[in-house]
Amino acid sequence: MSVNNVVKRCEALFEDLDFNAVKRWKAAAPGRKAIGYMPIYVPREIVHAAGMLPVGIFGGGDQMEVIQGDAYYQSYICRIPRSTVELGLTGKLDCLDGMLFPSICDVIRNLSGMWQIMFKDKYVKYFDLPQNYDDATGGSFYIHEMRTLRDDLAALGGADITDEKLKASIAVYNENRKAVRDLYAYRAQKPWQAPTSEVYLVLRAGGVLPPEDHTNLIREYLVEADREKRPQRDNARVVLTGSFCEQPPLGLIKSIEMAGCYVVDDDFQLCQSWLLDDVPTTGDPLEELSKAFLHRSTQTASKYDDRKEDKGKHLLRQVKTRGAEGVIFAAASFCDPALLERPMLQEILAKHKIPYTAFKFAENTGQMAPIREQAGTFADSIKLWSAA
Amino acid sequence: MSTAAAAKKQVIKEDAMWLQKELINRNYHEVATAHSEGRKISATFVPGNLNELLMCFDFARRLPETDALQNGMRKKSGKMIMDAERDGHSEDVCTYVKSDLGMMLQGQLGPTGEPMPHPDILLLSYTGCFTFMKWFELVRQKYDCRTVMLHVPYQGDGKINPAMRRYVVNQLKEKVIPALEEVSGVKFDIDRLREYMRESVKAEEDLVAVLQTAKHRPSPIDGYFGAVYYIGPMFTAFRGVPEATRYYSVLREEVEARLREGKGPVTPDGDHPGEKYRLVVEGPPNWTSFRDFWKMFYDEGAVVVASTYSKVGGVYDFGFRHDPEHPLESLADYCLGCYTNLNFPQRIDMICRYMDEYQADGLLINSIKSCNSFSAGQLLILREVEKRTGKPAAFIESDLVDPRYFSAANIKNRLESYFQMIKQKRGVKNEAVAA
């Protein structure tokens, strides 16, 4: 399959708001179940070990007209909850047997309760992630959260989720995370060969495909992308940050690239790269997942930084290891975590003399000209500074 | 005497309100002079406020939310917010945060005009509001304050399970208390905590009794505009302090006397003109135009008989009391039970219960732009409560302390229409009964 075909397949999955891939997966064997999860992080291993398909729900994007969803939210609330409600009310999420709402922010937290009221026949869980990183304290609480999820899904699926099943699922996701890390490394090395508009689609496919298939897809994309001869441009290398929940429209990513930026790192699909290395498949699986979360996971605005000096470390690491020349803050409008975090990160970047620019978007932003102009000016200024 | 000064003099206050004003002013003075007197300053939040614990370490206690609302009521917050926005903070985020940061940018003077020194410790009691976490991270980044996190899990399933309680207690033991000891230099004494809690319980009993007088007709209190004064000491730096216990005792006597005399609430213009509409209100009030906002209600004969905001710093009316015999577990339960830490079905159940027990005519939601913890999903609350109670609900929008988001004419129009709707519904009901 050529790289174009791989990307086309991913694009079809991305655009399919009826989740036909999920429906096909469920139809392939009787009794199969699918569990949706909202952005940032849930331990998908537990869903997978239950024999269920974890399905990433990232709102309705710019292809869906939100009508009913708007009736549930004031104008000053971001768009992802309203388009997610729209997906639910229009029956597009009927293929899901449950939904997980991780602790991202107050809006998604409240959406978990709304979901309990609006979709009474579905399994709904608010999944609280610890903000205390001691094994005995935050770890114990987190293991209890995971054990509850494990018991709930076992009851829903009618089969025990054994430690052996969990360990096997951890191994599957270790492979997937390794593939994602390879994809990010390849893009940072040759961003002209693997543009972010493609990488993003390959990642988004992970929201609807089983992890084994997604790992193969990433591997295939890496092979095919490397075969292509694509022109290398004198673009500015940037890290894009702040888009960890509501996703920017694909057109926005393309616009940034067309404006002269190579996006060499991002936080679009944090769930896939949240754990920074392999989770051991020996020992108690929930304990190992907990340790990975507490001690070897990424930073983002929804997660507390225990020490002042830790703030911005991950972003600085992204800039350094990816060889980035600047940072684009792209936050969804009314996104509390991203917008409250932004001034702190900007201050740190300024101290390190790393240039940055910032704008807001909504998942249905249609006017790309201002963003293209801003990103273009930013890229030009980076090139001028670096030449000086 | 100027007209403004004359108007100020004419504002009617109950005795307990004067007592409270004294308490607040004294606390601001304690904060202002703390460092010069060798005391350390703590800052924490209203929901999940561990006041009894902080007192065990002799901290002068700041609550940045109440600083912001005091600045809002004194018409100072608008400029502070704009200063923070000029300093790089988004127009989309919480105005309490921006008011606090703006106050610091303007030179660290508190609402009363006295100095407002930096806290020595930020107790990040992360209860029911995500923004709290970012708020103290921002303060820490700017002013290098020591921060200690207390993560209070959300009641996603509508209940407190033992693991949640254990998690909070372990954090208190392993993180919070050692940090407070280290910063204050005072050794933790659990018996001292118990003593403060015994004091708290007395005040909690009186507060609940006061709030529940609104079940009577006419209600002797306003359970929203009046209640924000009543909850002041309990939710801020005074729960567990003997003066606060006295305040609640005086308040209860005053309110019960009004009840015996068949009087309505005291408003800034004197006695309430007469109860025509009984409402439950969901959501915080607007502070920048607080009196104007209140006047829109009592001018029309509306009394708020119960509100969810008066439970934001602790839900006491369903039986919870601090328990001196199990002090740390009790602090955990207190934090876990604050209103915005309840899930949506719990919040809706609570409102419906208020509608019934307080014989309310309807529900009014004041949706606050700054506060997603309250606001996200309130339109579903409105629908569900209407569906379950058959009583009309209405929706208005404003903000906590950003004067740009208080449109008096718009809110007044909506309220007047709403009161008409209640009247019409009553008419239809009466006709049906007569028929």
Short mmCIF file of N, CA and C in Angstrom, two decimals, chain A residues 68 70-77 103-107 109-118 120 124-126 128-134 136-141 144-145 148 152 300-308 311 332-337 339-348 351 360, chain B residues 87-94 97 124 126-131 133-135 137-138 140-144 147-149 151-158 161 163-164 166-167 170-171 174-175 340-345 347-348 367-380 383-384 395 397-398:
data_model
loop_
_atom_site.label_atom_id
_atom_site.label_comp_id
_atom_site.label_asym_id
_atom_site.label_seq_id
_atom_site.Cartn_x
_atom_site.Cartn_y
_atom_site.Cartn_z
N GLN A 68 -28.38 20.11 18.64
CA GLN A 68 -28.90 19.77 19.98
C GLN A 68 -27.86 20.04 21.07
N ASP A 70 -25.72 22.33 21.38
CA ASP A 70 -25.64 23.74 21.79
C ASP A 70 -26.71 24.09 22.82
N ALA A 71 -27.78 23.35 22.84
CA ALA A 71 -28.85 23.64 23.80
C ALA A 71 -28.47 23.25 25.22
N TYR A 72 -27.34 22.57 25.36
CA TYR A 72 -26.90 22.15 26.70
C TYR A 72 -25.79 23.02 27.25
N TYR A 73 -25.27 23.93 26.44
CA TYR A 73 -24.11 24.70 26.91
C TYR A 73 -24.22 26.18 26.60
N GLN A 74 -23.69 26.97 27.53
CA GLN A 74 -23.61 28.41 27.36
C GLN A 74 -22.53 28.72 26.33
N SER A 75 -22.55 29.96 25.85
CA SER A 75 -21.61 30.34 24.79
C SER A 75 -20.16 30.30 25.27
N TYR A 76 -19.95 30.38 26.58
CA TYR A 76 -18.58 30.45 27.09
C TYR A 76 -18.01 29.09 27.48
N ILE A 77 -18.60 28.04 27.01
CA ILE A 77 -18.06 26.69 27.25
C ILE A 77 -17.43 26.20 25.94
N SER A 103 -10.22 12.66 34.41
CA SER A 103 -10.25 13.97 35.07
C SER A 103 -9.42 14.98 34.29
N ILE A 104 -10.04 15.59 33.30
CA ILE A 104 -9.37 16.59 32.46
C ILE A 104 -9.61 17.98 33.02
N CYS A 105 -10.88 18.28 33.28
CA CYS A 105 -11.26 19.63 33.70
C CYS A 105 -12.70 19.56 34.22
N ASP A 106 -13.21 20.68 34.68
CA ASP A 106 -14.56 20.69 35.26
C ASP A 106 -15.64 20.40 34.20
N VAL A 107 -15.39 20.80 32.97
CA VAL A 107 -16.40 20.61 31.92
C VAL A 107 -16.57 19.12 31.62
N ARG A 109 -15.60 16.69 33.54
CA ARG A 109 -16.07 16.08 34.79
C ARG A 109 -17.60 16.16 34.86
N ASN A 110 -18.14 17.34 34.61
CA ASN A 110 -19.60 17.49 34.68
C ASN A 110 -20.30 16.71 33.57
N LEU A 111 -19.61 16.59 32.43
CA LEU A 111 -20.21 15.82 31.33
C LEU A 111 -20.43 14.37 31.74
N SER A 112 -19.56 13.86 32.63
CA SER A 112 -19.74 12.47 33.08
C SER A 112 -21.10 12.30 33.77
N GLY A 113 -21.47 13.27 34.58
CA GLY A 113 -22.77 13.18 35.27
C GLY A 113 -23.92 13.39 34.32
N MET A 114 -23.70 14.29 33.35
CA MET A 114 -24.75 14.51 32.35
C MET A 114 -24.98 13.21 31.57
N TRP A 115 -23.89 12.53 31.28
CA TRP A 115 -24.01 11.28 30.51
C TRP A 115 -24.79 10.24 31.30
N GLN A 116 -24.57 10.22 32.62
CA GLN A 116 -25.32 9.28 33.47
C GLN A 116 -26.82 9.53 33.37
N ILE A 117 -27.17 10.82 33.23
CA ILE A 117 -28.59 11.17 33.19
C ILE A 117 -29.15 10.95 31.78
N MET A 118 -28.37 11.30 30.77
CA MET A 118 -28.88 11.27 29.40
C MET A 118 -28.83 9.88 28.76
N LYS A 120 -28.93 6.52 30.24
CA LYS A 120 -29.04 5.71 31.46
C LYS A 120 -28.71 4.23 31.23
N VAL A 124 -21.15 4.26 32.59
CA VAL A 124 -20.47 5.56 32.61
C VAL A 124 -19.56 5.61 33.82
N LYS A 125 -18.33 6.00 33.59
CA LYS A 125 -17.43 6.16 34.74
C LYS A 125 -16.59 7.43 34.61
N TYR A 126 -16.64 8.22 35.69
CA TYR A 126 -15.67 9.32 35.83
C TYR A 126 -14.40 8.68 36.35
N ASP A 128 -11.00 9.06 37.90
CA ASP A 128 -10.21 10.07 38.61
C ASP A 128 -8.74 9.67 38.60
N LEU A 129 -7.92 10.54 38.06
CA LEU A 129 -6.47 10.28 38.02
C LEU A 129 -5.82 11.00 39.21
N PRO A 130 -4.85 10.37 39.85
CA PRO A 130 -4.31 10.97 41.08
C PRO A 130 -3.44 12.20 40.80
N GLN A 131 -3.52 13.14 41.72
CA GLN A 131 -2.64 14.32 41.65
C GLN A 131 -1.59 14.24 42.76
N ASN A 132 -1.54 13.11 43.42
CA ASN A 132 -0.51 12.84 44.42
C ASN A 132 0.30 11.66 43.86
N TYR A 133 1.62 11.80 43.85
CA TYR A 133 2.42 10.83 43.09
C TYR A 133 3.22 9.88 43.97
N ASP A 134 2.80 9.74 45.24
CA ASP A 134 3.43 8.74 46.11
C ASP A 134 2.73 7.41 45.89
N ALA A 136 2.28 4.93 47.89
CA ALA A 136 1.41 4.48 48.99
C ALA A 136 0.14 5.31 49.08
N THR A 137 0.15 6.51 48.54
CA THR A 137 -1.02 7.40 48.68
C THR A 137 -1.76 7.52 47.35
N GLY A 138 -1.19 8.29 46.42
CA GLY A 138 -1.83 8.42 45.11
C GLY A 138 -1.91 7.08 44.39
N GLY A 139 -0.86 6.27 44.56
CA GLY A 139 -0.83 4.97 43.90
C GLY A 139 -1.94 4.06 44.40
N SER A 140 -2.12 4.02 45.72
CA SER A 140 -3.18 3.15 46.27
C SER A 140 -4.55 3.58 45.77
N PHE A 141 -4.75 4.89 45.75
CA PHE A 141 -6.04 5.39 45.26
C PHE A 141 -6.23 5.03 43.78
N HIS A 144 -7.04 1.49 43.21
CA HIS A 144 -8.45 1.26 43.54
C HIS A 144 -9.35 1.69 42.38
N GLU A 145 -9.06 2.84 41.77
CA GLU A 145 -9.83 3.31 40.62
C GLU A 145 -9.76 2.27 39.48
N THR A 148 -11.69 -0.88 40.30
CA THR A 148 -13.13 -0.67 40.12
C THR A 148 -13.50 -0.79 38.64
N ASP A 152 -15.92 -3.52 37.07
CA ASP A 152 -17.11 -3.06 36.32
C ASP A 152 -17.13 -3.67 34.92
N THR A 300 1.16 17.53 31.49
CA THR A 300 0.19 18.34 30.74
C THR A 300 -0.56 19.23 31.73
N ALA A 301 -1.35 20.14 31.21
CA ALA A 301 -1.97 21.15 32.07
C ALA A 301 -2.93 20.56 33.09
N SER A 302 -3.50 19.39 32.80
CA SER A 302 -4.46 18.79 33.73
C SER A 302 -3.80 18.06 34.87
N LYS A 303 -2.49 18.00 34.83
CA LYS A 303 -1.76 17.23 35.84
C LYS A 303 -0.95 18.20 36.69
N TYR A 304 -1.03 18.02 37.99
CA TYR A 304 -0.34 18.92 38.92
C TYR A 304 1.17 18.73 38.85
N ASP A 305 1.88 19.83 38.84
CA ASP A 305 3.34 19.77 38.96
C ASP A 305 3.68 19.96 40.43
N ASP A 306 4.24 18.93 41.01
CA ASP A 306 4.50 18.92 42.44
C ASP A 306 5.47 20.02 42.87
N ARG A 307 6.41 20.31 42.00
CA ARG A 307 7.43 21.31 42.36
C ARG A 307 7.46 22.40 41.30
N LYS A 308 7.74 23.59 41.75
CA LYS A 308 7.78 24.73 40.81
C LYS A 308 8.79 24.48 39.69
N LYS A 311 7.74 22.67 36.38
CA LYS A 311 6.85 23.29 35.38
C LYS A 311 7.61 23.52 34.07
N ALA A 332 -7.74 25.41 22.68
CA ALA A 332 -9.15 25.58 22.33
C ALA A 332 -9.70 26.77 23.12
N SER A 333 -10.57 27.53 22.49
CA SER A 333 -11.22 28.63 23.20
C SER A 333 -11.92 28.09 24.44
N PHE A 334 -11.82 28.81 25.53
CA PHE A 334 -12.45 28.48 26.81
C PHE A 334 -11.90 27.19 27.42
N CYS A 335 -10.73 26.77 26.99
CA CYS A 335 -10.10 25.58 27.60
C CYS A 335 -9.34 26.06 28.84
N ASP A 336 -9.94 25.86 30.01
CA ASP A 336 -9.32 26.33 31.26
C ASP A 336 -7.91 25.80 31.46
N PRO A 337 -7.71 24.46 31.37
CA PRO A 337 -6.36 23.97 31.66
C PRO A 337 -5.31 24.60 30.75
N LEU A 339 -5.38 27.31 28.87
CA LEU A 339 -5.23 28.77 28.91
C LEU A 339 -4.67 29.25 30.25
N LEU A 340 -4.92 28.52 31.32
CA LEU A 340 -4.32 28.88 32.61
C LEU A 340 -2.85 28.48 32.66
N GLU A 341 -2.53 27.40 31.97
CA GLU A 341 -1.14 26.92 31.95
C GLU A 341 -0.25 27.81 31.08
N ARG A 342 -0.84 28.35 30.04
CA ARG A 342 -0.06 29.05 29.01
C ARG A 342 0.86 30.15 29.54
N PRO A 343 0.40 31.06 30.41
CA PRO A 343 1.32 32.12 30.86
C PRO A 343 2.54 31.57 31.59
N MET A 344 2.35 30.46 32.31
CA MET A 344 3.49 29.88 33.04
C MET A 344 4.51 29.32 32.05
N LEU A 345 4.01 28.62 31.05
CA LEU A 345 4.93 28.04 30.06
C LEU A 345 5.61 29.14 29.24
N GLN A 346 4.86 30.17 28.93
CA GLN A 346 5.45 31.28 28.16
C GLN A 346 6.59 31.94 28.93
N GLU A 347 6.38 32.10 30.23
CA GLU A 347 7.43 32.71 31.05
C GLU A 347 8.70 31.86 31.02
N ILE A 348 8.51 30.55 31.10
CA ILE A 348 9.67 29.64 31.09
C ILE A 348 10.37 29.69 29.72
N LYS A 351 12.40 32.78 29.46
CA LYS A 351 13.67 32.67 30.21
C LYS A 351 14.72 31.92 29.40
N LYS A 360 -5.97 30.86 19.64
CA LYS A 360 -7.01 29.94 20.09
C LYS A 360 -7.77 29.43 18.87
N ASP B 87 -1.28 41.34 31.39
CA ASP B 87 -0.08 40.59 31.77
C ASP B 87 -0.04 39.21 31.10
N GLY B 88 -1.00 38.92 30.24
CA GLY B 88 -0.93 37.69 29.46
C GLY B 88 -1.97 36.64 29.81
N HIS B 89 -2.91 36.96 30.69
CA HIS B 89 -3.91 35.96 31.05
C HIS B 89 -5.12 36.07 30.12
N SER B 90 -5.63 34.93 29.75
CA SER B 90 -6.68 34.88 28.73
C SER B 90 -7.99 35.50 29.24
N GLU B 91 -8.70 36.11 28.32
CA GLU B 91 -10.01 36.66 28.67
C GLU B 91 -11.01 35.54 28.96
N ASP B 92 -10.67 34.29 28.58
CA ASP B 92 -11.62 33.18 28.74
C ASP B 92 -11.63 32.58 30.14
N VAL B 93 -10.65 32.89 30.97
CA VAL B 93 -10.52 32.10 32.21
C VAL B 93 -11.09 32.84 33.43
N CYS B 94 -11.11 32.14 34.53
CA CYS B 94 -11.76 32.55 35.78
C CYS B 94 -11.33 33.95 36.24
N VAL B 97 -9.32 34.29 39.61
CA VAL B 97 -7.87 34.12 39.44
C VAL B 97 -7.25 35.44 38.98
N LEU B 124 -3.28 23.79 48.63
CA LEU B 124 -4.06 23.60 47.41
C LEU B 124 -5.09 22.50 47.63
N TYR B 126 -7.81 20.80 46.57
CA TYR B 126 -8.31 20.69 45.19
C TYR B 126 -9.68 20.02 45.22
N THR B 127 -10.67 20.78 45.64
CA THR B 127 -12.01 20.23 45.88
C THR B 127 -13.02 20.86 44.94
N GLY B 128 -13.51 20.09 44.02
CA GLY B 128 -14.64 20.53 43.23
C GLY B 128 -14.36 21.63 42.23
N CYS B 129 -13.11 21.96 42.01
CA CYS B 129 -12.80 23.01 41.02
C CYS B 129 -11.40 22.79 40.48
N PHE B 130 -11.35 22.53 39.19
CA PHE B 130 -10.06 22.28 38.55
C PHE B 130 -9.17 23.53 38.57
N THR B 131 -9.80 24.69 38.42
CA THR B 131 -9.05 25.94 38.30
C THR B 131 -8.17 26.22 39.52
N MET B 133 -6.20 24.37 41.02
CA MET B 133 -4.85 23.83 40.83
C MET B 133 -3.98 24.81 40.04
N LYS B 134 -4.55 25.30 38.96
CA LYS B 134 -3.79 26.23 38.11
C LYS B 134 -3.56 27.55 38.84
N TRP B 135 -4.55 27.96 39.59
CA TRP B 135 -4.48 29.23 40.31
C TRP B 135 -3.25 29.25 41.22
N GLU B 137 -0.72 27.18 41.15
CA GLU B 137 0.51 27.01 40.36
C GLU B 137 0.97 28.37 39.83
N LEU B 138 0.00 29.18 39.41
CA LEU B 138 0.33 30.52 38.90
C LEU B 138 0.93 31.39 40.00
N ARG B 140 2.38 30.35 42.72
CA ARG B 140 3.68 29.77 43.07
C ARG B 140 4.76 30.21 42.07
N GLN B 141 4.39 30.16 40.80
CA GLN B 141 5.37 30.52 39.77
C GLN B 141 5.81 31.98 39.90
N LYS B 142 4.84 32.82 40.20
CA LYS B 142 5.12 34.25 40.24
C LYS B 142 5.83 34.65 41.53
N TYR B 143 5.41 34.07 42.65
CA TYR B 143 5.89 34.57 43.94
C TYR B 143 6.64 33.53 44.76
N ASP B 144 6.88 32.36 44.14
CA ASP B 144 7.73 31.35 44.76
C ASP B 144 7.21 30.88 46.12
N THR B 147 3.94 25.27 48.09
CA THR B 147 2.59 24.78 47.79
C THR B 147 2.45 23.33 48.25
N VAL B 148 1.33 23.01 48.87
CA VAL B 148 1.08 21.60 49.18
C VAL B 148 -0.31 21.22 48.66
N MET B 149 -0.31 20.13 47.91
CA MET B 149 -1.55 19.70 47.24
C MET B 149 -2.34 18.74 48.13
N HIS B 151 -5.36 16.50 47.05
CA HIS B 151 -6.27 16.10 45.97
C HIS B 151 -7.49 15.41 46.56
N VAL B 152 -8.64 16.01 46.36
CA VAL B 152 -9.89 15.44 46.86
C VAL B 152 -10.63 14.82 45.68
N PRO B 153 -10.78 13.50 45.68
CA PRO B 153 -11.44 12.87 44.53
C PRO B 153 -12.88 13.32 44.38
N TYR B 154 -13.33 13.33 43.15
CA TYR B 154 -14.70 13.75 42.82
C TYR B 154 -15.66 12.59 43.06
N GLN B 155 -16.89 12.95 43.48
CA GLN B 155 -17.90 11.90 43.71
C GLN B 155 -18.55 11.50 42.38
N GLY B 156 -17.75 10.96 41.48
CA GLY B 156 -18.26 10.59 40.15
C GLY B 156 -19.41 9.61 40.20
N ASP B 157 -19.37 8.69 41.16
CA ASP B 157 -20.44 7.69 41.28
C ASP B 157 -21.51 8.12 42.28
N GLY B 158 -21.40 9.34 42.76
CA GLY B 158 -22.42 9.85 43.68
C GLY B 158 -22.28 9.33 45.09
N ASN B 161 -16.49 6.51 48.71
CA ASN B 161 -16.10 5.15 49.09
C ASN B 161 -14.88 5.20 50.02
N ALA B 163 -11.95 4.10 49.84
CA ALA B 163 -10.65 4.41 49.21
C ALA B 163 -10.47 5.91 49.03
N MET B 164 -11.55 6.60 48.73
CA MET B 164 -11.48 8.06 48.58
C MET B 164 -11.12 8.70 49.92
N ARG B 166 -9.69 7.28 52.49
CA ARG B 166 -8.33 6.88 52.86
C ARG B 166 -7.29 7.73 52.12
N TYR B 167 -7.56 7.98 50.85
CA TYR B 167 -6.64 8.77 50.02
C TYR B 167 -6.46 10.18 50.60
N ASN B 170 -4.64 9.94 54.04
CA ASN B 170 -3.20 9.67 53.84
C ASN B 170 -2.46 10.92 53.39
N GLN B 171 -3.09 11.67 52.50
CA GLN B 171 -2.43 12.92 52.06
C GLN B 171 -2.27 13.89 53.24
N GLU B 174 0.59 12.34 55.37
CA GLU B 174 1.92 12.20 54.76
C GLU B 174 2.44 13.49 54.13
N LYS B 175 1.53 14.32 53.66
CA LYS B 175 1.98 15.50 52.91
C LYS B 175 1.61 16.81 53.61
N THR B 340 -19.72 21.46 44.99
CA THR B 340 -19.21 21.28 43.61
C THR B 340 -18.40 19.99 43.46
N ASN B 341 -18.27 19.25 44.56
CA ASN B 341 -17.64 17.93 44.44
C ASN B 341 -18.69 16.84 44.27
N LEU B 342 -19.96 17.25 44.24
CA LEU B 342 -21.05 16.28 44.01
C LEU B 342 -21.25 16.10 42.52
N ASN B 343 -21.67 14.91 42.13
CA ASN B 343 -21.88 14.71 40.69
C ASN B 343 -23.25 15.29 40.27
N PHE B 344 -23.52 15.24 38.99
CA PHE B 344 -24.72 15.90 38.48
C PHE B 344 -26.02 15.31 39.03
N PRO B 345 -26.17 13.99 39.04
CA PRO B 345 -27.41 13.46 39.62
C PRO B 345 -27.59 13.90 41.08
N ARG B 347 -26.46 16.69 42.43
CA ARG B 347 -26.81 18.12 42.45
C ARG B 347 -28.29 18.31 42.10
N ILE B 348 -28.75 17.55 41.11
CA ILE B 348 -30.16 17.68 40.71
C ILE B 348 -31.09 17.19 41.82
N SER B 367 -25.98 31.63 35.92
CA SER B 367 -24.86 30.95 35.29
C SER B 367 -23.67 31.90 35.21
N ILE B 368 -22.57 31.47 35.80
CA ILE B 368 -21.41 32.33 35.95
C ILE B 368 -20.36 31.98 34.91
N LYS B 369 -19.99 32.97 34.13
CA LYS B 369 -19.05 32.74 33.04
C LYS B 369 -17.73 32.17 33.55
N SER B 370 -17.30 32.66 34.70
CA SER B 370 -15.98 32.26 35.22
C SER B 370 -15.93 30.84 35.74
N CYS B 371 -17.07 30.29 36.07
CA CYS B 371 -17.04 29.10 36.92
C CYS B 371 -17.61 27.88 36.24
N ASN B 372 -16.74 27.17 35.49
CA ASN B 372 -17.20 25.98 34.78
C ASN B 372 -17.63 24.88 35.73
N SER B 373 -17.04 24.87 36.91
CA SER B 373 -17.38 23.84 37.88
C SER B 373 -18.88 23.90 38.18
N PHE B 374 -19.41 25.08 38.37
CA PHE B 374 -20.85 25.25 38.55
C PHE B 374 -21.58 25.17 37.21
N SER B 375 -21.05 25.89 36.21
CA SER B 375 -21.88 26.24 35.06
C SER B 375 -22.00 25.17 33.98
N ALA B 376 -20.93 24.40 33.77
CA ALA B 376 -20.98 23.45 32.64
C ALA B 376 -22.06 22.42 32.89
N GLY B 377 -23.08 22.45 32.07
CA GLY B 377 -24.17 21.48 32.21
C GLY B 377 -25.39 22.00 32.94
N GLN B 378 -25.37 23.27 33.34
CA GLN B 378 -26.51 23.79 34.11
C GLN B 378 -27.82 23.76 33.31
N LEU B 379 -27.70 23.81 32.00
CA LEU B 379 -28.94 23.78 31.20
C LEU B 379 -29.63 22.42 31.31
N LEU B 380 -28.85 21.39 31.54
CA LEU B 380 -29.45 20.08 31.78
C LEU B 380 -30.11 20.05 33.17
N ARG B 383 -33.49 21.63 32.80
CA ARG B 383 -34.49 20.74 32.19
C ARG B 383 -34.95 19.65 33.16
N GLU B 384 -33.97 19.03 33.82
CA GLU B 384 -34.30 17.92 34.71
C GLU B 384 -35.16 18.36 35.88
N PHE B 395 -33.11 31.07 33.54
CA PHE B 395 -31.66 31.07 33.37
C PHE B 395 -31.19 32.49 33.11
N GLU B 397 -27.40 34.98 33.05
CA GLU B 397 -25.95 34.85 33.00
C GLU B 397 -25.29 36.10 33.57
N SER B 398 -24.24 35.90 34.34
CA SER B 398 -23.42 37.02 34.79
C SER B 398 -22.03 36.49 35.11
#
